[in-house]
Coordinates of C-alpha atoms in Angstrom, one line a residue:
X951 CA 11.2 19.4 5.4
X952 CA 13.2 20.3 8.5
X953 CA 11.0 23.3 9.1
X954 CA 7.8 21.4 9.0
X955 CA 5.7 21.4 12.1
X956 CA 3.3 18.5 13.0
X957 CA -0.4 19.4 12.9
X958 CA -2.2 19.4 16.3
X959 CA -3.9 16.3 17.5
X960 CA -7.6 17.2 16.9
X961 CA -9.1 13.9 18.0
X962 CA -7.3 13.4 21.3
X963 CA -7.4 9.6 21.2
X964 CA -11.1 9.6 20.5
X965 CA -11.3 7.3 17.5
X966 CA -15.0 7.5 17.0
X967 CA -17.1 9.6 14.6
X968 CA -20.9 10.3 14.6
X969 CA -21.2 9.8 10.9
X970 CA -19.1 8.9 7.9
X971 CA -16.9 11.4 6.2
X972 CA -16.0 13.6 9.2
X973 CA -13.0 11.7 10.6
X974 CA -10.4 9.7 8.7
X975 CA -7.3 8.0 10.3
X976 CA -4.4 6.4 8.6
X977 CA -0.9 5.0 8.8
X978 CA 1.7 3.2 6.8
X979 CA 2.6 -0.5 7.2
X980 CA 5.9 -2.0 5.9
X981 CA 5.6 -5.5 4.5
X982 CA 8.6 -7.6 3.7
X983 CA 8.3 -9.4 0.3
X984 CA 10.6 -11.5 -1.8
X985 CA 11.2 -8.4 -4.0
X986 CA 12.0 -6.1 -1.1
X987 CA 9.8 -3.9 1.1
X988 CA 6.3 -3.0 0.2
X989 CA 4.8 0.1 1.9
X990 CA 1.0 0.2 2.3
X991 CA -0.8 3.5 3.3
X992 CA -4.4 3.3 4.4
X993 CA -7.2 5.7 5.2
X994 CA -10.0 4.4 7.5
X995 CA -13.3 6.1 8.1
X996 CA -13.7 6.2 11.9
X997 CA -17.5 6.0 11.7
X998 CA -17.8 2.9 9.6
X999 CA -14.2 1.4 10.2
X1000 CA -14.1 0.9 6.4
X1001 CA -10.9 1.3 4.5
X1002 CA -11.8 4.1 2.1
X1003 CA -8.4 4.7 0.6
X1004 CA -5.1 2.9 0.2
X1005 CA -1.9 3.0 -1.8
X1006 CA 1.1 0.7 -2.2
X1007 CA 4.6 1.5 -3.3
X1008 CA 8.3 0.5 -2.9
X1009 CA 8.9 3.8 -1.0
X1010 CA 7.3 5.7 1.8
X1011 CA 7.5 9.3 0.4
X1012 CA 4.7 11.8 0.6
X1013 CA 3.1 10.6 -2.7
X1014 CA 2.2 7.3 -0.9
X1015 CA 0.0 9.0 1.6
X1016 CA -1.4 11.6 -0.8
X1017 CA -2.4 8.8 -3.2
X1018 CA -4.3 7.0 -0.4
X1019 CA -6.0 10.2 0.6
X1020 CA -6.9 10.8 -3.0
X1021 CA -8.6 7.4 -3.2
X1022 CA -10.5 8.1 0.0
X1023 CA -11.7 11.4 -1.4
X1024 CA -12.9 9.7 -4.6
X1025 CA -14.6 6.7 -2.9
X1026 CA -16.1 8.2 0.3
X1027 CA -18.2 11.3 0.9
X1028 CA -15.6 13.3 2.7
X1029 CA -17.2 16.4 4.3
X1030 CA -15.7 19.8 4.3
X1031 CA -13.7 20.2 7.5
X1032 CA -13.1 16.5 7.8
X1033 CA -10.3 15.7 10.3
X1034 CA -7.5 13.7 8.8
X1035 CA -5.6 12.0 11.6
X1036 CA -2.2 10.2 11.4
X1037 CA 1.1 9.9 13.2
X1038 CA 3.7 12.7 13.0
X1039 CA 5.9 11.0 10.4
X1040 CA 7.7 13.0 7.7
X1041 CA 5.2 12.0 5.0
X1042 CA 2.4 13.6 7.0
X1043 CA 4.3 16.8 7.9
X1044 CA 5.4 17.3 4.3
X1045 CA 4.3 20.3 2.2
X1046 CA 2.9 17.9 -0.4
X1047 CA 0.5 16.3 2.2
X1048 CA -0.5 19.6 3.6
X1049 CA -1.3 21.0 0.1
X1050 CA -3.4 17.9 -0.6
X1051 CA -5.5 18.1 2.5

Protein backbone atom coordinates (compact mmCIF):
# COMPACT_ATOMS: atom_id res chain seq x y z
CA UNK A 1 0.00 0.00 0.00
CA UNK A 2 1.89 3.03 -1.24
CA UNK A 3 -0.34 5.36 0.79
CA UNK A 4 0.24 3.53 4.07
CA UNK A 5 1.86 5.50 6.85
CA UNK A 6 3.90 3.87 9.60
CA UNK A 7 2.43 3.95 13.08
CA UNK A 8 4.21 6.17 15.59
CA UNK A 9 6.85 4.61 17.86
CA UNK A 10 4.95 4.37 21.14
CA UNK A 11 7.68 2.70 23.18
CA UNK A 12 10.68 4.87 22.26
CA UNK A 13 13.31 2.10 22.60
CA UNK A 14 11.98 1.16 26.08
CA UNK A 15 11.54 -2.60 25.67
CA UNK A 16 10.17 -3.22 29.16
CA UNK A 17 6.66 -3.71 30.47
CA UNK A 18 5.34 -3.62 34.01
CA UNK A 19 3.06 -6.63 33.49
CA UNK A 20 2.21 -9.16 30.79
CA UNK A 21 -0.23 -8.27 28.04
CA UNK A 22 0.47 -4.55 27.72
CA UNK A 23 3.42 -4.49 25.28
CA UNK A 24 4.21 -6.96 22.51
CA UNK A 25 7.12 -6.69 20.09
CA UNK A 26 7.77 -8.65 16.94
CA UNK A 27 9.72 -9.08 13.77
CA UNK A 28 10.24 -11.43 10.84
CA UNK A 29 13.28 -13.66 10.40
CA UNK A 30 14.26 -15.20 7.04
CA UNK A 31 15.70 -18.71 7.29
CA UNK A 32 17.37 -20.47 4.37
CA UNK A 33 16.28 -24.11 3.99
CA UNK A 34 16.91 -26.83 1.41
CA UNK A 35 13.41 -26.10 0.05
CA UNK A 36 13.84 -22.33 -0.17
CA UNK A 37 13.30 -19.45 2.22
CA UNK A 38 11.19 -19.90 5.36
CA UNK A 39 9.84 -16.76 6.99
CA UNK A 40 9.18 -16.76 10.74
CA UNK A 41 7.15 -13.99 12.40
CA UNK A 42 7.18 -13.81 16.20
CA UNK A 43 5.39 -11.88 18.92
CA UNK A 44 7.19 -11.46 22.22
CA UNK A 45 5.61 -10.24 25.46
CA UNK A 46 7.99 -7.58 26.77
CA UNK A 47 7.18 -8.27 30.43
CA UNK A 48 7.91 -12.01 30.39
CA UNK A 49 10.13 -12.19 27.25
CA UNK A 50 7.99 -15.19 26.27
CA UNK A 51 7.18 -15.86 22.62
CA UNK A 52 3.39 -15.72 22.76
CA UNK A 53 2.74 -15.94 19.03
CA UNK A 54 4.46 -17.07 15.88
CA UNK A 55 3.74 -18.06 12.30
CA UNK A 56 5.81 -19.59 9.50
CA UNK A 57 5.32 -19.42 5.73
CA UNK A 58 7.14 -19.39 2.41
CA UNK A 59 6.27 -15.68 2.01
CA UNK A 60 6.36 -12.52 4.10
CA UNK A 61 3.01 -11.00 3.23
CA UNK A 62 0.69 -9.42 5.78
CA UNK A 63 -0.98 -12.75 6.64
CA UNK A 64 2.27 -13.92 8.19
CA UNK A 65 2.28 -11.19 10.81
CA UNK A 66 -1.47 -11.24 11.38
CA UNK A 67 -1.33 -15.01 11.99
CA UNK A 68 1.41 -14.51 14.61
CA UNK A 69 -0.64 -11.77 16.24
CA UNK A 70 -3.71 -14.01 16.25
CA UNK A 71 -1.78 -16.74 18.05
CA UNK A 72 -0.53 -14.21 20.61
CA UNK A 73 -4.07 -13.02 21.22
CA UNK A 74 -5.25 -16.60 21.72
CA UNK A 75 -2.38 -17.68 23.99
CA UNK A 76 -1.70 -14.61 26.10
CA UNK A 77 -3.91 -12.22 28.01
CA UNK A 78 -3.57 -9.19 25.75
CA UNK A 79 -5.08 -6.19 27.50
CA UNK A 80 -7.16 -3.54 25.72
CA UNK A 81 -4.81 -0.79 24.59
CA UNK A 82 -1.84 -3.16 24.33
CA UNK A 83 1.01 -1.61 22.34
CA UNK A 84 2.06 -3.74 19.37
CA UNK A 85 5.62 -2.75 18.38
CA UNK A 86 7.45 -3.73 15.19
CA UNK A 87 9.63 -2.29 12.50
CA UNK A 88 8.09 -0.24 9.69
CA UNK A 89 8.07 -2.96 7.04
CA UNK A 90 5.26 -3.23 4.54
CA UNK A 91 3.65 -6.15 6.40
CA UNK A 92 3.18 -3.91 9.43
CA UNK A 93 1.95 -0.87 7.52
CA UNK A 94 -0.57 -2.91 5.54
CA UNK A 95 -4.31 -2.37 5.84
CA UNK A 96 -4.69 -6.04 6.79
CA UNK A 97 -2.39 -5.65 9.82
CA UNK A 98 -4.02 -2.39 10.91
CA UNK A 99 -7.47 -4.00 10.68
CA UNK A 100 -6.27 -6.92 12.80
CA UNK A 101 -4.81 -4.80 15.58
